[in-house]
Amino acid sequence: MAKITFLPYQKKWITNSAQFALCEKSRRVGITYAEAYRVTRDLSTKNVKNNKVWFSSADLSASEEFIDYVGFFAKYLKTAAKYIGEVIIDKDDDITAHRVRFSNGGECNAISSNPTRFRSKGGDVILDEFAHHRDQEKMFTASKPSAMWGNRVRIISTHNGDDSFFNSLVAETKKGAEGTMKNWTPFRITIEDAIKDGLVNTILGHKATKEDIKHFMEDAFAGMTQEAIDEEFYCLPRSSSNSHLLPYELINPIERDNILDELLAGIVGDIYVGGDIGRKKNPSVFWILERLGELLYTRKIIALKNVPYSEQRKILYDVLSHKNFRRACIDATGIGNQLAEEAQDAFGKLRVEPVMFTPKVKEELASHTYVMVEGKKVLIPRDKTIREDLYSVRAVTTSAGNVRYEADQSKDGGHADYFFGLALALMAAKSYSGPLIITSGARRQMNSILQGY
C-alpha cells in the first residue's frame, strides 16, 4: 500500500493531544479523514482510556463512511481489526452502532445523532458535523460524563447559521481564559488555509498552478450564493436573524428547463402579467404567466435596465396586446406611476391595475407568492439570477413586532426585481376573477419597505 501523507493542517489536528478540541472547518478538507487515522492509531496502541471511541455524525451515511476509513487505516497500519457490523448497544431502546473491533480489545463505534446513545458510554467522544445535529446542546451535555473520567471530546463541523449551539461554542473557545470553554483547544481551517497547505496539489497529484487553483475554486463554488460559500468554505456562519421568505428548498422544486416561450407563439391559456418598474438604479422586470389547468407557467421574463420610458411602454404594450392577455398588475410607485396609468387607459381598468407598494400591499404580495411557491402552483425557469433574486427577500420582524420584507442589492444593481415581477403576475392571476385589494392612482408614497428600492 502506498504511503499516506497528510497536509500540515491535518497533521496539526492529528497530533493535538488536548482532552478537548473543537474544529470549525471548510467542507471537504479531510479533517474527518484525518480524525479516522488518529482514532485507528490510538486504538491500535491502546492510547485511549477505556479503549473505546464513540463517533457520531449528523447522518448515518457519514458514520458508516467513518467506519470505512477506520478499516482502511487499520490495514494501512497493519493492525488486526475486524468490522463486527451493526451491533445492539442498548436493548431497552433498541440502539445500535456500527463497530470495528481491534485484536487488542479496542473498539470504534459509529452511532447516530441521538443524544441518549451517549448515556453510560465510556471512551473518547467525537461529534462530527456537530452544527448539523438536531439536538446539539443535548449531544454536548451527554458527552460530558466521558470527559469526567479523562476521556477526550473532539468536535468537528462546518457552520450552520450564527444562531447554532456550535457557533456559540466557537465564540466561547475564542475568548480563551475569559470564556466558558477555556479548557478547549480551537482549530479553524478555511478553504484558503487548506489550499495554502497543498490541498489542490494533493487532489490533482501534482503542483497546482494559479489556473488550477482558480478552476478548483470555481468548480467548488458553482451554483452557490456568496452567503453559502462564506459559510461552507470560509467558516463564516450565515446570519439567521432574518429568515428568507423563499428558501432554496421551496424554489428548486418549481424550476423547469425549456419552459419559456419567448415569442409567446404557442400560448393557448390565459396570460397574466406582472411589471416591476425601474430605470437606472434597478431594472424593470415584466413577468408573463400562462394558466394551464391549475398551474401557472412562466412563459417569458423581460428584464430592462437603462431602457428609455418610451421603449419600456412599447415592450409592455406588445405583451398586453396578445389575444390571450387577461390581466396585469403594474408597479405604480414612483417612475412606474405614469406607465401603469397609461396602460390602464389603453387596455381598460378591469385588465390593468396600477399597484402602489405600501407595506400592506407588499405583505399581501409576499404572502401570496409564498403560498403559490410552497404549493407548487407556479413554475419558473431554471436560472441562477432568478433563483438568487427570489431567495434574496427576507421576512424581518421589527422591534414593534411587525413583519417587513427586505432584500440585499445584487451585483448587477437589482433589488428583488424578479421577485416583485413574479409576485405582481401572481396577484394578477389571483385577482382576475375577483376584486383586488390594491389602491390605484395615488401619488408616490415614500415608505417603501425595501431599503434603496
Tab-separated table of C-alpha atoms in Angstrom:
chain	number	residue	atom	x	y	z
A	1	MET	CA	0.000	0.000	0.000
A	2	ALA	CA	1.334	3.433	-0.984
A	3	LYS	CA	2.467	5.745	1.774
A	4	ILE	CA	-0.234	8.077	3.044
A	5	THR	CA	0.770	11.670	3.663
A	6	PHE	CA	-1.232	14.310	5.455
A	7	LEU	CA	-1.226	18.038	4.847
A	8	PRO	CA	0.165	20.358	7.558
A	9	TYR	CA	-3.242	21.345	8.943
A	10	GLN	CA	-4.274	17.673	9.090
A	11	LYS	CA	-1.064	16.782	10.924
A	12	LYS	CA	-1.717	19.558	13.413
A	13	TRP	CA	-5.159	18.117	14.144
A	14	ILE	CA	-3.884	14.531	14.363
A	15	THR	CA	-1.015	15.321	16.710
A	16	ASN	CA	-3.044	17.517	19.050
A	17	SER	CA	-3.349	15.624	22.333
A	18	ALA	CA	-5.634	18.037	24.199
A	19	GLN	CA	-8.505	16.469	26.082
A	20	PHE	CA	-10.920	18.930	24.470
A	21	ALA	CA	-10.618	20.160	20.875
A	22	LEU	CA	-13.039	21.990	18.601
A	23	CYS	CA	-12.555	22.464	14.865
A	24	GLU	CA	-14.607	24.831	12.693
A	25	LYS	CA	-13.774	23.926	9.136
A	26	SER	CA	-14.434	24.222	5.445
A	27	ARG	CA	-16.177	21.455	3.566
A	28	ARG	CA	-14.127	18.601	2.111
A	29	VAL	CA	-10.739	19.456	3.553
A	30	GLY	CA	-10.177	15.994	5.038
A	31	ILE	CA	-10.429	16.665	8.770
A	32	THR	CA	-12.792	13.748	9.425
A	33	TYR	CA	-10.475	11.569	7.326
A	34	ALA	CA	-7.517	12.676	9.452
A	35	GLU	CA	-9.530	12.038	12.614
A	36	ALA	CA	-10.195	8.460	11.486
A	37	TYR	CA	-6.441	7.943	11.173
A	38	ARG	CA	-5.844	9.308	14.677
A	39	VAL	CA	-8.554	7.074	16.133
A	40	THR	CA	-7.140	3.989	14.411
A	41	ARG	CA	-3.607	4.796	15.526
A	42	ASP	CA	-4.630	5.434	19.134
A	43	LEU	CA	-6.859	2.380	19.436
A	44	SER	CA	-4.195	0.124	17.965
A	45	THR	CA	-1.669	1.401	20.532
A	46	LYS	CA	-4.118	1.466	23.456
A	47	ASN	CA	-3.805	5.239	23.702
A	48	VAL	CA	-7.479	5.634	24.649
A	49	LYS	CA	-8.896	5.397	28.168
A	50	ASN	CA	-11.416	2.529	28.345
A	51	ASN	CA	-10.114	1.536	24.904
A	52	LYS	CA	-13.307	2.738	23.176
A	53	VAL	CA	-14.253	5.525	20.805
A	54	TRP	CA	-17.782	6.746	20.132
A	55	PHE	CA	-18.244	8.618	16.858
A	56	SER	CA	-21.419	10.414	15.833
A	57	SER	CA	-22.178	12.399	12.693
A	58	ALA	CA	-25.287	14.210	11.532
A	59	ASP	CA	-26.414	11.332	9.322
A	60	LEU	CA	-25.913	7.582	9.227
A	61	SER	CA	-24.046	7.528	5.904
A	62	ALA	CA	-21.327	9.796	7.333
A	63	SER	CA	-20.947	7.496	10.343
A	64	GLU	CA	-20.651	4.477	8.061
A	65	GLU	CA	-18.036	6.321	5.984
A	66	PHE	CA	-16.002	6.969	9.137
A	67	ILE	CA	-16.050	3.246	9.947
A	68	ASP	CA	-14.831	2.535	6.406
A	69	TYR	CA	-11.937	4.957	6.968
A	70	VAL	CA	-11.022	3.201	10.223
A	71	GLY	CA	-10.982	-0.151	8.430
A	72	PHE	CA	-8.785	1.303	5.697
A	73	PHE	CA	-6.287	2.769	8.159
A	74	ALA	CA	-6.202	-0.462	10.174
A	75	LYS	CA	-4.949	-2.226	7.051
A	76	TYR	CA	-2.505	0.583	6.360
A	77	LEU	CA	-1.088	0.429	9.898
A	78	LYS	CA	-1.051	-3.378	9.704
A	79	THR	CA	-3.046	-3.710	12.872
A	80	ALA	CA	-5.527	-6.525	13.287
A	81	ALA	CA	-9.084	-5.200	13.263
A	82	LYS	CA	-12.432	-6.582	12.186
A	83	TYR	CA	-15.689	-4.951	11.195
A	84	ILE	CA	-18.224	-6.556	13.507
A	85	GLY	CA	-21.201	-4.973	11.791
A	86	GLU	CA	-24.226	-3.347	13.333
A	87	VAL	CA	-24.480	-4.332	16.987
A	88	ILE	CA	-27.048	-3.647	19.701
A	89	ILE	CA	-25.650	-1.390	22.417
A	90	ASP	CA	-28.893	-0.765	24.298
A	91	LYS	CA	-31.572	-3.483	24.233
A	92	ASP	CA	-34.181	-1.399	26.036
A	93	ASP	CA	-34.143	1.388	23.456
A	94	ASP	CA	-33.075	-0.817	20.524
A	95	ILE	CA	-29.977	1.321	19.960
A	96	THR	CA	-27.358	0.037	17.525
A	97	ALA	CA	-23.881	1.036	16.384
A	98	HIS	CA	-21.520	0.116	13.561
A	99	ARG	CA	-18.453	-1.369	15.236
A	100	VAL	CA	-14.847	-2.115	14.379
A	101	ARG	CA	-13.019	-4.238	16.960
A	102	PHE	CA	-9.241	-4.379	17.266
A	103	SER	CA	-7.349	-7.503	18.308
A	104	ASN	CA	-6.191	-5.742	21.496
A	105	GLY	CA	-9.803	-5.179	22.545
A	106	GLY	CA	-10.165	-1.624	21.297
A	107	GLU	CA	-13.461	-0.607	19.707
A	108	CYS	CA	-14.626	2.160	17.422
A	109	ASN	CA	-18.399	2.632	17.439
A	110	ALA	CA	-20.259	4.838	14.984
A	111	ILE	CA	-23.722	5.817	16.149
A	112	SER	CA	-26.478	8.198	15.144
A	113	SER	CA	-27.006	11.709	16.456
A	114	ASN	CA	-29.497	10.685	19.141
A	115	PRO	CA	-28.186	12.226	22.398
A	116	THR	CA	-29.413	9.291	24.511
A	117	ARG	CA	-26.959	6.994	22.769
A	118	PHE	CA	-24.036	8.516	24.662
A	119	ARG	CA	-25.506	7.791	28.071
A	120	SER	CA	-23.321	5.474	30.170
A	121	LYS	CA	-20.814	5.043	27.346
A	122	GLY	CA	-17.180	5.239	28.446
A	123	GLY	CA	-14.487	6.273	25.991
A	124	ASP	CA	-13.490	9.110	23.697
A	125	VAL	CA	-16.306	11.038	22.015
A	126	ILE	CA	-16.159	12.540	18.523
A	127	LEU	CA	-19.019	14.759	17.369
A	128	ASP	CA	-18.737	15.215	13.605
A	129	GLU	CA	-20.682	17.895	11.666
A	130	PHE	CA	-21.929	18.950	15.066
A	131	ALA	CA	-23.697	22.105	13.852
A	132	HIS	CA	-25.980	19.924	11.737
A	133	HIS	CA	-27.155	17.694	14.602
A	134	ARG	CA	-30.773	18.153	15.626
A	135	ASP	CA	-30.066	18.383	19.369
A	136	GLN	CA	-26.615	19.948	19.627
A	137	GLU	CA	-26.844	21.096	23.226
A	138	LYS	CA	-28.168	17.727	24.407
A	139	MET	CA	-25.409	15.941	22.473
A	140	PHE	CA	-22.811	18.165	24.099
A	141	THR	CA	-24.263	17.574	27.562
A	142	ALA	CA	-24.402	13.806	27.005
A	143	SER	CA	-20.694	13.754	26.114
A	144	LYS	CA	-19.606	15.372	29.391
A	145	PRO	CA	-19.557	12.221	31.582
A	146	SER	CA	-16.845	10.774	29.330
A	147	ALA	CA	-14.713	13.841	29.960
A	148	MET	CA	-15.124	13.437	33.721
A	149	TRP	CA	-13.188	10.169	33.521
A	150	GLY	CA	-10.364	11.670	31.481
A	151	ASN	CA	-11.538	10.773	28.004
A	152	ARG	CA	-11.262	13.134	25.062
A	153	VAL	CA	-14.109	15.045	23.446
A	154	ARG	CA	-13.488	16.348	19.926
A	155	ILE	CA	-15.975	18.425	17.954
A	156	ILE	CA	-15.671	18.874	14.184
A	157	SER	CA	-18.066	20.853	11.993
A	158	THR	CA	-18.834	23.269	9.232
A	159	HIS	CA	-21.134	26.091	10.308
A	160	ASN	CA	-24.926	26.053	10.135
A	161	GLY	CA	-26.098	29.582	10.934
A	162	ASP	CA	-24.907	32.071	13.505
A	163	ASP	CA	-27.601	31.026	15.967
A	164	SER	CA	-26.433	27.403	16.252
A	165	PHE	CA	-25.188	25.996	19.549
A	166	PHE	CA	-21.977	25.062	17.737
A	167	ASN	CA	-21.325	28.703	16.859
A	168	SER	CA	-21.820	29.685	20.491
A	169	LEU	CA	-19.156	27.124	21.458
A	170	VAL	CA	-16.810	28.528	18.810
A	171	ALA	CA	-17.301	32.016	20.226
A	172	GLU	CA	-16.524	30.810	23.750
A	173	THR	CA	-13.324	28.996	22.712
A	174	LYS	CA	-12.082	32.213	21.103
A	175	LYS	CA	-12.426	34.043	24.416
A	176	GLY	CA	-9.650	31.897	25.858
A	177	ALA	CA	-9.348	32.042	29.640
A	178	GLU	CA	-12.245	34.503	29.806
A	179	GLY	CA	-14.731	32.106	28.194
A	180	THR	CA	-16.652	29.078	29.409
A	181	MET	CA	-14.622	26.845	27.043
A	182	LYS	CA	-11.217	27.852	28.415
A	183	ASN	CA	-10.016	24.223	28.530
A	184	TRP	CA	-10.746	23.692	24.847
A	185	THR	CA	-8.226	23.960	22.015
A	186	PRO	CA	-9.737	25.767	18.995
A	187	PHE	CA	-8.897	24.998	15.359
A	188	ARG	CA	-10.078	26.851	12.257
A	189	ILE	CA	-9.457	25.665	8.707
A	190	THR	CA	-10.879	27.613	5.756
A	191	ILE	CA	-10.617	26.533	2.145
A	192	GLU	CA	-7.833	29.092	1.653
A	193	ASP	CA	-5.890	27.619	4.589
A	194	ALA	CA	-6.223	24.172	3.045
A	195	ILE	CA	-5.152	25.354	-0.405
A	196	LYS	CA	-2.086	27.115	1.027
A	197	ASP	CA	-1.152	23.844	2.714
A	198	GLY	CA	-1.366	21.946	-0.588
A	199	LEU	CA	-4.932	20.621	-0.840
A	200	VAL	CA	-5.227	21.166	-4.598
A	201	ASN	CA	-1.777	19.647	-5.149
A	202	THR	CA	-2.931	16.502	-3.357
A	203	ILE	CA	-6.194	16.294	-5.293
A	204	LEU	CA	-4.539	16.808	-8.682
A	205	GLY	CA	-1.469	14.725	-7.913
A	206	HIS	CA	0.937	17.479	-8.976
A	207	LYS	CA	1.886	21.035	-8.019
A	208	ALA	CA	-1.100	23.195	-8.839
A	209	THR	CA	-0.779	26.328	-10.941
A	210	LYS	CA	-2.742	29.500	-10.242
A	211	GLU	CA	-5.056	28.475	-13.068
A	212	ASP	CA	-5.552	25.033	-11.487
A	213	ILE	CA	-6.498	26.640	-8.181
A	214	LYS	CA	-8.847	29.078	-9.907
A	215	HIS	CA	-10.658	26.233	-11.685
A	216	PHE	CA	-10.793	24.202	-8.464
A	217	MET	CA	-12.465	27.038	-6.580
A	218	GLU	CA	-14.860	27.804	-9.437
A	219	ASP	CA	-15.959	24.166	-9.509
A	220	ALA	CA	-16.304	24.046	-5.714
A	221	PHE	CA	-18.396	27.225	-5.589
A	222	ALA	CA	-20.527	26.557	-8.685
A	223	GLY	CA	-24.216	27.268	-8.160
A	224	MET	CA	-23.737	28.660	-4.638
A	225	THR	CA	-24.585	32.082	-3.264
A	226	GLN	CA	-21.863	34.161	-1.633
A	227	GLU	CA	-23.601	33.626	1.692
A	228	ALA	CA	-23.414	29.848	1.256
A	229	ILE	CA	-19.787	29.993	0.086
A	230	ASP	CA	-18.804	32.045	3.125
A	231	GLU	CA	-20.437	29.561	5.470
A	232	GLU	CA	-19.431	26.302	3.788
A	233	PHE	CA	-15.863	27.209	2.846
A	234	TYR	CA	-14.751	30.227	4.912
A	235	CYS	CA	-16.131	29.398	8.387
A	236	LEU	CA	-18.383	32.477	8.356
A	237	PRO	CA	-21.835	31.432	9.583
A	238	ARG	CA	-24.782	32.928	7.758
A	239	SER	CA	-26.990	35.406	9.548
A	240	SER	CA	-30.099	33.786	10.991
A	241	SER	CA	-31.680	36.960	12.382
A	242	ASN	CA	-33.809	37.365	9.270
A	243	SER	CA	-35.349	34.366	7.531
A	244	HIS	CA	-35.559	34.020	3.758
A	245	LEU	CA	-39.138	34.137	2.537
A	246	LEU	CA	-38.372	31.640	-0.234
A	247	PRO	CA	-35.540	29.281	0.766
A	248	TYR	CA	-33.888	27.140	-1.896
A	249	GLU	CA	-35.885	24.154	-0.644
A	250	LEU	CA	-39.016	25.866	-1.983
A	251	ILE	CA	-37.517	27.406	-5.128
A	252	ASN	CA	-35.720	24.360	-6.544
A	253	PRO	CA	-38.824	22.130	-6.918
A	254	ILE	CA	-40.648	24.674	-9.114
A	255	GLU	CA	-37.749	25.208	-11.536
A	256	ARG	CA	-38.084	23.750	-15.028
A	257	ASP	CA	-35.927	23.592	-18.148
A	258	ASN	CA	-37.264	24.706	-21.540
A	259	ILE	CA	-40.349	26.338	-20.046
A	260	LEU	CA	-40.078	29.727	-21.774
A	261	ASP	CA	-41.833	30.730	-24.991
A	262	GLU	CA	-40.047	33.941	-25.946
A	263	LEU	CA	-42.353	34.708	-28.887
A	264	LEU	CA	-45.478	33.725	-26.951
A	265	ALA	CA	-46.478	31.900	-30.129
A	266	GLY	CA	-47.577	28.656	-28.533
A	267	ILE	CA	-49.806	30.179	-25.871
A	268	VAL	CA	-53.229	28.556	-25.537
A	269	GLY	CA	-54.107	29.519	-21.940
A	270	ASP	CA	-54.852	32.864	-20.338
A	271	ILE	CA	-51.919	35.279	-19.932
A	272	TYR	CA	-51.202	37.276	-16.759
A	273	VAL	CA	-48.511	39.941	-16.471
A	274	GLY	CA	-46.593	41.471	-13.583
A	275	GLY	CA	-44.479	44.586	-14.052
A	276	ASP	CA	-41.895	45.852	-11.549
A	277	ILE	CA	-40.754	49.196	-12.920
A	278	GLY	CA	-37.261	50.665	-12.717
A	279	ARG	CA	-34.985	52.696	-14.950
A	280	LYS	CA	-31.369	53.269	-13.940
A	281	LYS	CA	-30.764	52.043	-10.404
A	282	ASN	CA	-32.978	48.968	-10.701
A	283	PRO	CA	-34.097	47.135	-13.839
A	284	SER	CA	-37.703	46.821	-14.935
A	285	VAL	CA	-38.962	43.236	-14.978
A	286	PHE	CA	-42.068	42.102	-16.861
A	287	TRP	CA	-43.081	38.560	-15.875
A	288	ILE	CA	-45.554	36.718	-18.122
A	289	LEU	CA	-47.519	33.697	-16.863
A	290	GLU	CA	-49.786	31.288	-18.757
A	291	ARG	CA	-52.520	29.400	-16.912
A	292	LEU	CA	-52.980	25.773	-17.907
A	293	GLY	CA	-55.366	23.980	-15.608
A	294	GLU	CA	-54.398	24.699	-12.009
A	295	LEU	CA	-50.786	25.600	-12.835
A	296	LEU	CA	-49.216	28.897	-13.855
A	297	TYR	CA	-46.290	28.516	-16.257
A	298	THR	CA	-43.677	31.235	-16.722
A	299	ARG	CA	-43.521	31.855	-20.479
A	300	LYS	CA	-41.419	34.989	-20.730
A	301	ILE	CA	-39.385	37.286	-18.490
A	302	ILE	CA	-38.269	40.653	-19.821
A	303	ALA	CA	-35.567	42.472	-17.841
A	304	LEU	CA	-34.794	46.052	-18.932
A	305	LYS	CA	-32.098	48.286	-17.489
A	306	ASN	CA	-31.305	51.809	-18.659
A	307	VAL	CA	-34.063	51.480	-21.264
A	308	PRO	CA	-35.958	54.714	-22.074
A	309	TYR	CA	-39.514	55.013	-20.824
A	310	SER	CA	-40.958	55.053	-24.354
A	311	GLU	CA	-39.290	51.741	-25.212
A	312	GLN	CA	-40.458	50.139	-21.970
A	313	ARG	CA	-44.007	51.192	-22.806
A	314	LYS	CA	-43.785	49.703	-26.307
A	315	ILE	CA	-42.427	46.401	-24.983
A	316	LEU	CA	-45.160	46.207	-22.344
A	317	TYR	CA	-47.911	47.092	-24.822
A	318	ASP	CA	-46.735	44.351	-27.205
A	319	VAL	CA	-47.329	41.806	-24.434
A	320	LEU	CA	-50.658	43.303	-23.350
A	321	SER	CA	-51.859	43.189	-26.966
A	322	HIS	CA	-51.660	39.382	-27.058
A	323	LYS	CA	-55.057	37.840	-27.796
A	324	ASN	CA	-54.880	35.702	-24.629
A	325	PHE	CA	-53.981	38.550	-22.261
A	326	ARG	CA	-56.376	38.762	-19.328
A	327	ARG	CA	-54.928	40.900	-16.531
A	328	ALA	CA	-51.792	42.797	-15.447
A	329	CYS	CA	-50.608	44.309	-12.178
A	330	ILE	CA	-48.086	47.101	-12.759
A	331	ASP	CA	-45.888	48.804	-10.152
A	332	ALA	CA	-47.174	52.376	-9.883
A	333	THR	CA	-44.651	53.521	-7.282
A	334	GLY	CA	-42.511	56.426	-8.463
A	335	ILE	CA	-41.454	56.212	-12.091
A	336	GLY	CA	-43.916	53.394	-12.760
A	337	ASN	CA	-46.961	55.524	-11.976
A	338	GLN	CA	-47.240	57.083	-15.430
A	339	LEU	CA	-46.617	53.810	-17.259
A	340	ALA	CA	-49.205	51.942	-15.179
A	341	GLU	CA	-51.886	54.603	-15.599
A	342	GLU	CA	-51.299	54.912	-19.349
A	343	ALA	CA	-51.510	51.135	-19.720
A	344	GLN	CA	-54.760	51.165	-17.759
A	345	ASP	CA	-56.169	53.859	-20.056
A	346	ALA	CA	-55.092	51.884	-23.126
A	347	PHE	CA	-56.276	48.416	-22.087
A	348	GLY	CA	-59.017	49.086	-19.547
A	349	LYS	CA	-59.384	49.423	-15.796
A	350	LEU	CA	-60.536	45.832	-15.388
A	351	ARG	CA	-57.466	44.481	-17.160
A	352	VAL	CA	-54.626	46.669	-15.855
A	353	GLU	CA	-54.231	47.507	-12.172
A	354	PRO	CA	-51.645	50.106	-11.018
A	355	VAL	CA	-50.137	48.928	-7.726
A	356	MET	CA	-48.740	51.194	-5.020
A	357	PHE	CA	-46.078	49.430	-2.916
A	358	THR	CA	-47.417	50.200	0.554
A	359	PRO	CA	-46.434	47.952	3.499
A	360	LYS	CA	-49.856	46.291	3.415
A	361	VAL	CA	-49.623	45.598	-0.314
A	362	LYS	CA	-46.090	44.222	-0.059
A	363	GLU	CA	-47.174	41.899	2.710
A	364	GLU	CA	-50.063	40.681	0.558
A	365	LEU	CA	-47.780	40.169	-2.449
A	366	ALA	CA	-45.172	38.306	-0.406
A	367	SER	CA	-47.717	36.109	1.372
A	368	HIS	CA	-49.488	35.119	-1.835
A	369	THR	CA	-46.200	34.405	-3.606
A	370	TYR	CA	-45.099	32.186	-0.731
A	371	VAL	CA	-48.365	30.225	-0.845
A	372	MET	CA	-48.108	29.712	-4.610
A	373	VAL	CA	-44.454	28.632	-4.497
A	374	GLU	CA	-44.910	26.369	-1.492
A	375	GLY	CA	-47.920	24.735	-3.146
A	376	LYS	CA	-46.000	24.313	-6.429
A	377	LYS	CA	-48.753	26.194	-8.250
A	378	VAL	CA	-46.297	28.208	-10.341
A	379	LEU	CA	-43.347	27.010	-12.436
A	380	ILE	CA	-40.299	29.130	-13.289
A	381	PRO	CA	-37.206	28.749	-15.496
A	382	ARG	CA	-34.071	27.193	-14.058
A	383	ASP	CA	-31.870	30.270	-13.901
A	384	LYS	CA	-29.277	31.291	-11.292
A	385	THR	CA	-30.001	35.027	-11.490
A	386	ILE	CA	-33.710	34.479	-10.957
A	387	ARG	CA	-33.116	31.925	-8.208
A	388	GLU	CA	-30.868	34.264	-6.242
A	389	ASP	CA	-33.249	37.187	-6.695
A	390	LEU	CA	-36.191	35.196	-5.323
A	391	TYR	CA	-34.029	33.920	-2.471
A	392	SER	CA	-32.842	37.427	-1.556
A	393	VAL	CA	-36.116	38.513	0.045
A	394	ARG	CA	-36.180	38.198	3.825
A	395	ALA	CA	-39.020	38.468	6.277
A	396	VAL	CA	-37.767	40.805	9.007
A	397	THR	CA	-39.558	41.273	12.311
A	398	THR	CA	-39.262	44.829	13.623
A	399	SER	CA	-38.922	45.771	17.291
A	400	ALA	CA	-42.632	46.598	17.222
A	401	GLY	CA	-43.429	43.057	16.155
A	402	ASN	CA	-44.356	43.949	12.569
A	403	VAL	CA	-43.072	41.971	9.585
A	404	ARG	CA	-41.487	43.763	6.660
A	405	TYR	CA	-39.667	42.484	3.587
A	406	GLU	CA	-36.111	43.439	2.703
A	407	ALA	CA	-33.647	42.331	0.056
A	408	ASP	CA	-29.935	42.775	-0.490
A	409	GLN	CA	-28.939	44.537	-3.682
A	410	SER	CA	-27.436	42.160	-6.242
A	411	LYS	CA	-24.137	42.685	-8.041
A	412	ASP	CA	-25.900	43.942	-11.177
A	413	GLY	CA	-27.896	46.528	-9.249
A	414	GLY	CA	-31.110	44.558	-8.916
A	415	HIS	CA	-33.179	44.685	-5.759
A	416	ALA	CA	-35.667	41.771	-5.733
A	417	ASP	CA	-36.967	42.995	-9.090
A	418	TYR	CA	-37.650	39.488	-10.391
A	419	PHE	CA	-39.371	38.614	-7.127
A	420	PHE	CA	-41.812	41.513	-7.390
A	421	GLY	CA	-42.316	40.967	-11.117
A	422	LEU	CA	-43.393	37.406	-10.317
A	423	ALA	CA	-45.407	38.490	-7.273
A	424	LEU	CA	-47.351	41.035	-9.329
A	425	ALA	CA	-48.040	38.475	-12.069
A	426	LEU	CA	-49.318	36.005	-9.471
A	427	MET	CA	-51.527	38.715	-7.993
A	428	ALA	CA	-52.895	39.495	-11.456
A	429	ALA	CA	-53.813	35.835	-11.911
A	430	LYS	CA	-55.374	35.700	-8.454
A	431	SER	CA	-57.412	38.864	-8.865
A	432	TYR	CA	-58.726	38.159	-12.374
A	433	SER	CA	-61.940	36.603	-11.096
A	434	GLY	CA	-62.409	38.911	-8.127
A	435	PRO	CA	-61.687	42.359	-6.707
A	436	LEU	CA	-58.125	43.387	-5.904
A	437	ILE	CA	-57.171	44.850	-2.547
A	438	ILE	CA	-54.774	47.358	-4.067
A	439	THR	CA	-55.302	51.129	-4.261
A	440	SER	CA	-54.949	52.707	-7.720
A	441	GLY	CA	-53.797	56.075	-8.931
A	442	ALA	CA	-52.393	57.507	-5.689
A	443	ARG	CA	-49.299	59.659	-5.534
A	444	ARG	CA	-45.993	58.065	-4.811
A	445	GLN	CA	-45.555	57.102	-1.162
A	446	MET	CA	-42.050	57.307	0.263
A	447	ASN	CA	-42.412	54.500	2.800
A	448	SER	CA	-41.112	51.743	0.558
A	449	ILE	CA	-40.212	48.677	2.556
A	450	LEU	CA	-37.190	47.637	0.526
A	451	GLN	CA	-34.279	49.829	1.532
A	452	GLY	CA	-32.916	51.630	-1.504
A	453	TYR	CA	-35.753	50.333	-3.640
